[in-house]
XYZ file of C-alpha atoms in Angstrom:
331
model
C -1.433 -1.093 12.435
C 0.488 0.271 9.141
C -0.011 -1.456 6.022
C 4.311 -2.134 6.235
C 3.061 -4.117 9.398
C -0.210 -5.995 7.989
C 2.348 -6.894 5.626
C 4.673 -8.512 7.808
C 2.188 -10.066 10.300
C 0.881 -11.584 7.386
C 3.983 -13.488 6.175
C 4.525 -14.446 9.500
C 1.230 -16.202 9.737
C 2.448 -18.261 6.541
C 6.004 -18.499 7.080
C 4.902 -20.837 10.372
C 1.813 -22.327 9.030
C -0.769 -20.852 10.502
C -3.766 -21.783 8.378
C -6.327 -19.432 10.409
C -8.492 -17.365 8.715
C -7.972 -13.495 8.605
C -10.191 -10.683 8.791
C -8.703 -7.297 7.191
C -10.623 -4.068 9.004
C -9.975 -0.805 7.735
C -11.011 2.200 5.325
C -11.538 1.996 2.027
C -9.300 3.088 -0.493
C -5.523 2.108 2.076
C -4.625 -1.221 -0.009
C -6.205 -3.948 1.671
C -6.271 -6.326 -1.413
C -2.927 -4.824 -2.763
C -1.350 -6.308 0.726
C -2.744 -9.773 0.396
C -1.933 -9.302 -3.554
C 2.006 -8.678 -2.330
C 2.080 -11.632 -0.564
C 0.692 -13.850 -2.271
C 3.361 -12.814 -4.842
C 6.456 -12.889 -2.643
C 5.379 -16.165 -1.688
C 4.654 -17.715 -5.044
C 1.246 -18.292 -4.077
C -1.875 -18.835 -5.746
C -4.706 -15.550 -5.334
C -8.533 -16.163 -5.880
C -10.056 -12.758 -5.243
C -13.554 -12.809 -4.775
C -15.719 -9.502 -4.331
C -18.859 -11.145 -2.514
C -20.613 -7.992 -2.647
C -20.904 -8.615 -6.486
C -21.819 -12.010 -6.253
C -25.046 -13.509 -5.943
C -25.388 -16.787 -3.963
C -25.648 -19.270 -6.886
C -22.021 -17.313 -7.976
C -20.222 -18.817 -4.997
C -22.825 -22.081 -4.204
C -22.738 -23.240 -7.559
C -26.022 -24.658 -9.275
C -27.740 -27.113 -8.374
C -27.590 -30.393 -10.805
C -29.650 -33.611 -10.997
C -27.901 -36.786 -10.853
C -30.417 -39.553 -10.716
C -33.174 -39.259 -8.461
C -31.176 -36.889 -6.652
C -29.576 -33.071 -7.071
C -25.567 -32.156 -6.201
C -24.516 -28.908 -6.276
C -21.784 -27.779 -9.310
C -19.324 -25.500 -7.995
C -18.031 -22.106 -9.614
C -14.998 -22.767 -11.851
C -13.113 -19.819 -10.446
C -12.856 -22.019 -6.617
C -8.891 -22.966 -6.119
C -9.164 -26.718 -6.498
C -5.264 -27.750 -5.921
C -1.655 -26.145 -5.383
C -1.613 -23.831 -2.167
C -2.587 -20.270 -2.139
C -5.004 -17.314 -0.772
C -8.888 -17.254 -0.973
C -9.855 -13.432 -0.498
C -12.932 -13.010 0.299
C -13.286 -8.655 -0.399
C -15.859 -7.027 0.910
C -17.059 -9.513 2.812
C -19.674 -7.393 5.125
C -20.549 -5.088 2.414
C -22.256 -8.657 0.943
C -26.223 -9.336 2.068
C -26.571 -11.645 4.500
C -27.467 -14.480 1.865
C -23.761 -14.440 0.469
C -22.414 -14.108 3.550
C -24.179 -16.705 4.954
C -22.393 -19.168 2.030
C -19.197 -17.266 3.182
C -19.570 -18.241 6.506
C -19.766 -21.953 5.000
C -16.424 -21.543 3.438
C -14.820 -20.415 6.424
C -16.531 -22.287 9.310
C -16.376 -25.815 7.127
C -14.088 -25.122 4.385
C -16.709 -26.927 2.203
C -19.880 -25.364 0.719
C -22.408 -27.736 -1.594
C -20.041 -30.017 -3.145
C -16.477 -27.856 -3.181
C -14.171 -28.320 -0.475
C -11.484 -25.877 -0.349
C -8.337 -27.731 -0.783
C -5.184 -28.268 1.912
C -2.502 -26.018 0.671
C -5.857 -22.743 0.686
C -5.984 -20.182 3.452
C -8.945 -18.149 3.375
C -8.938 -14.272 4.317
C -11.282 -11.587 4.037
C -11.219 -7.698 4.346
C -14.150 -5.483 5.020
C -14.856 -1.762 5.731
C -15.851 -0.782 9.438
C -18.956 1.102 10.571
C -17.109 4.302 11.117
C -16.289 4.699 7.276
C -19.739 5.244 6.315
C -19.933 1.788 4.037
C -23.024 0.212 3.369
C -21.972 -2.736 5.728
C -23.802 -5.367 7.032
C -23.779 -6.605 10.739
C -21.575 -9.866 10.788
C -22.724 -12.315 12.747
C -20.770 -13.516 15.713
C -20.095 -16.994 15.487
C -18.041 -16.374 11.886
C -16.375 -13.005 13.706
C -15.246 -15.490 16.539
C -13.346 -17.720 13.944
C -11.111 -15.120 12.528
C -7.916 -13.084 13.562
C -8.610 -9.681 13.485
C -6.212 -6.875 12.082
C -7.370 -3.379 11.799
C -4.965 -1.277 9.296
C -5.169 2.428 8.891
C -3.198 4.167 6.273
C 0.240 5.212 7.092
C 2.685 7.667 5.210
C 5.900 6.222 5.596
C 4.802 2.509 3.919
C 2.710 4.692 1.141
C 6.138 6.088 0.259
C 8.177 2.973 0.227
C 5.408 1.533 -2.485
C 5.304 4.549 -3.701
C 8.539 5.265 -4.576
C 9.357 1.559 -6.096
C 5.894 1.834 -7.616
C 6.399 5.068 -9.738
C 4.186 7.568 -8.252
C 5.163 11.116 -9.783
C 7.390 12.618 -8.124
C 5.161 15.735 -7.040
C 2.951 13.652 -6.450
C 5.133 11.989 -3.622
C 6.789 15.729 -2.230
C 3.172 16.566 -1.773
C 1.673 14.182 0.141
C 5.282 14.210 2.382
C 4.479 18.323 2.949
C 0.881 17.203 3.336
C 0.536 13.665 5.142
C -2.664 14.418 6.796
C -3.715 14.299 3.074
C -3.107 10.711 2.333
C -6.394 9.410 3.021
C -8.887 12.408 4.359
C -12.611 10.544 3.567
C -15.261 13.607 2.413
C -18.753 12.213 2.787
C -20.108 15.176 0.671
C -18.326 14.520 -2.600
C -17.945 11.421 -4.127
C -13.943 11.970 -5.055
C -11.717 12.029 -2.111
C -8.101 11.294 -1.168
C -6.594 8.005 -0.348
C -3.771 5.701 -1.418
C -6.166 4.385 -3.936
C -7.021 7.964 -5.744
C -3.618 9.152 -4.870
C -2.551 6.400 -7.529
C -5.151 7.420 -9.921
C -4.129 10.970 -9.617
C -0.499 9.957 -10.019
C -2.026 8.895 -13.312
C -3.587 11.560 -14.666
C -0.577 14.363 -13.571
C 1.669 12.631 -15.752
C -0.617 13.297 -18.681
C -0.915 16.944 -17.655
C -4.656 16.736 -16.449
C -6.205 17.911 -13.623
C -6.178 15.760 -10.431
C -9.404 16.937 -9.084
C -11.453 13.817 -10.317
C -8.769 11.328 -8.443
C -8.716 13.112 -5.220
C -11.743 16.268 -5.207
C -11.324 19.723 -5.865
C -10.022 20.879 -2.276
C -6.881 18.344 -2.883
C -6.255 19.534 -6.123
C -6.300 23.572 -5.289
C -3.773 22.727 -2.722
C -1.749 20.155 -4.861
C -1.555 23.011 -7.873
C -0.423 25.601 -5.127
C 2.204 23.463 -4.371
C 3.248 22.673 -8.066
C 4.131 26.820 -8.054
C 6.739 25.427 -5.493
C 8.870 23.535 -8.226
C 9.259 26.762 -10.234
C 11.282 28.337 -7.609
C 13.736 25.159 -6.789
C 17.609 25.234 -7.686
C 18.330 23.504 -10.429
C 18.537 19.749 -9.200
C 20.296 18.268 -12.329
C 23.496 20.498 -10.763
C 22.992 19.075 -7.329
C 22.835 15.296 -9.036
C 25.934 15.934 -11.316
C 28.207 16.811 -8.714
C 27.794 20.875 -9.092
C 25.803 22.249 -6.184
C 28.380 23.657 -4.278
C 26.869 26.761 -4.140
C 23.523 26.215 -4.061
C 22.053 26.536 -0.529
C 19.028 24.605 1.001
C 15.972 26.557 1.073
C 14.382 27.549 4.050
C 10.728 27.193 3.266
C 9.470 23.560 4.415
C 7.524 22.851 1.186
C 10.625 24.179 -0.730
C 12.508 21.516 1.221
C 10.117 18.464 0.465
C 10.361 18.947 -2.868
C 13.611 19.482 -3.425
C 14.592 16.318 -1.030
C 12.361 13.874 -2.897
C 12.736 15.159 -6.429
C 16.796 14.718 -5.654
C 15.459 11.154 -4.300
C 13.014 10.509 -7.275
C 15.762 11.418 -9.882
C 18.918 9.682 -8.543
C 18.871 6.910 -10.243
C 23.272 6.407 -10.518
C 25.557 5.268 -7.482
C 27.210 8.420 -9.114
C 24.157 11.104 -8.944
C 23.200 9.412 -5.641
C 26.526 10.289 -3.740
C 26.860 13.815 -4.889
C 23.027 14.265 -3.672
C 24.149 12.534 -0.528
C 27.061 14.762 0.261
C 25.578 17.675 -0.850
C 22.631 17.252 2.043
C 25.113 16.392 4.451
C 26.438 19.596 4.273
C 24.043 21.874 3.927
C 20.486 20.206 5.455
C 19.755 18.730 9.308
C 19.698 15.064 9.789
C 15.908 14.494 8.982
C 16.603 15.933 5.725
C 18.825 13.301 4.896
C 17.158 10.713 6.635
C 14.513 11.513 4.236
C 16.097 11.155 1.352
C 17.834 8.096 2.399
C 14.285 6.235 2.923
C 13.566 7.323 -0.756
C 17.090 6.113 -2.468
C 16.615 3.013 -0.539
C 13.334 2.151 -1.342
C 14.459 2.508 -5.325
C 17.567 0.629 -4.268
C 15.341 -1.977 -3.151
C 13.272 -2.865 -5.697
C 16.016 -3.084 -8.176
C 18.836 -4.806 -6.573
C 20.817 -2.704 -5.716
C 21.467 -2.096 -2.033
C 24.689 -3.180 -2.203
C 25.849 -0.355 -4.372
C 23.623 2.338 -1.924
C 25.756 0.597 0.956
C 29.102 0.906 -0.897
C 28.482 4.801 -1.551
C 27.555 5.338 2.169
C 31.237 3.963 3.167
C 33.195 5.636 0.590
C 32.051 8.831 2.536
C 32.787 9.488 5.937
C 30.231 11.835 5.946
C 27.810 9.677 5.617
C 29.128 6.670 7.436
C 27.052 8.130 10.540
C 23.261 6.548 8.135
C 24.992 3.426 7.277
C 23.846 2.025 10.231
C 20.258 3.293 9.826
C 20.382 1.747 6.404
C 21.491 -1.584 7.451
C 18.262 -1.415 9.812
C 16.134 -1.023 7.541
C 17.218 -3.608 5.342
């Protein structure tokens, strides 16, 4: 599944009450713990996230302590102990078998030593599958058969709705868009690769005018700064956003095309500047085009309040009453 739809069937699970624990499959580097981060926040919940592969067993057991003739265990002090919210458990079979044995505790029981995980808790983990290369360990089945499973792979179209509320460059964004296959491409012979994660990174480090190559490798980069030549030869967008690109035609060249769609989507930041962009694609690009830029305004629109406003400008235009509908869909 996309992240956009971990996302959801996550929310779901806690919108109804579903207190099972979840098991998060997928490659490294797509936003596993940046999900379960997002909901947790949207839901005003509480987030403990552990790495177990950087714990050692007394780090989640606690140490033992005499009392008497007798020895209790004294739990960690980062353990939730009341309110509701998420124990995330990272990494979870890239942890020996010792702390995942204690993990299996916390999951199985909801108790380990002395600490019982309280009521209002869920507990979910997230681990790294064979196939990625990690250094996993084999988990065993009896705590496998006590989750629900998800397996998420990384997926373009919810990389650019964060992306584009998150404030990833703008090239950055057109590239990727020209170049999906890009988004996460693991490269076992070099220890920088692309993905989500170093796509962020490399967001980063453009906007400081460095190189890119130690975010995403070398290969990335040469093809990223071929496509940066790409923004010398656009029209001049400010026109287009101010309401003076009659004239100007939509290029022809399909890299020329994603940049100039999401840099007009990047950089419309008015109702004003965002109608004139609007009918100027309507009349000179194909429906994708606009379709395109529509998922980019909206996902800006989104995160500030102000899909109203993108609604209002879509009816004042007959032109562009025809994505109204597709907008309200979204929503």
């Amino acid at each position: 599944m996309t992240p956009e739809q971990l996302h959801q069937q996550l929310n779901r699970l806690l919108e109804h009450g579903i207190r099972r624990s979840v098991m998060i499959w997928g490659p490294p580097g797509i936003g596993k713990s940046s999900i379960v981060a997002g909901v947790a926040e949207a839901r005003d919940m509480q987030l403990t996230d552990l790495r177990l592969s950087q714990l050692a067993p007394t780090d989640l057991r606690g140490l033992p302590v005499a009392s008497g003739e007798t020895a209790r265990w004294l739990p960690p002090e980062f353990l939730p102990r009341e309110g509701k919210g998420i124990l995330f458990l990272d990494e979870l079979n890239l942890a020996p078998p010792a702390i995942q044995g204690i993990a299996q505790q916390l999951i199985l029981d909801r108790r380990v030593g002395s600490y019982t995980v309280p009521d209002g808790w869920v507990i979910w983990a997230a681990g790294n599958r064979r196939e990625d290369r990690a250094s996993v360990h084999q988990m065993p089945a009896p705590l496998a058969n006590r989750f629900l499973h998800f397996e998420v792979e990384a997926d373009f179209v919810s990389f650019r709705q964060w992306a584009l509320s998150g404030g990833i460059h703008e090239q950055i964004l057109a590239f990727i868009a020209f170049r999906p296959e890009l988004l996460h491409h693991y490269d076992a012979n070099h220890s920088a690769w692309p993905s989500p994660r170093t796509w962020e990174m490399a967001s980063e480090i453009h906007t400081i005018g460095s190189s890119i190559a130690p975010a995403v490798g070398s290969a990335a980069a040469l093809e990223f700064d071929s496509f940066l030549q790409v923004y010398d030869t656009l029209p001049d967008l400010g026109q287009i956003l101010g309401g003076q690109g009659k004239d100007i035609v939509f290029p022809k060249e399909p890299s020329q095309r994603y940049a100039l769609t999401l840099g007009l989507g990047s950089r419309a930041l008015e109702p004003e500047s965002i109608g004139h962009a609007f009918s100027w694609l309507v009349r000179q690009a194909k429906p994708e085009w606009c379709q395109l830029f529509i998922h980019a305004v909206y996902a800006k629109a989104q995160s500030n309040g102000q899909l109203g406003q993108l609604a209002g400008i879509l009816v004042s235009e007959p032109r562009l009453k025809p994505f109204l509908k597709h907008l309200l869909q979204a929503a």
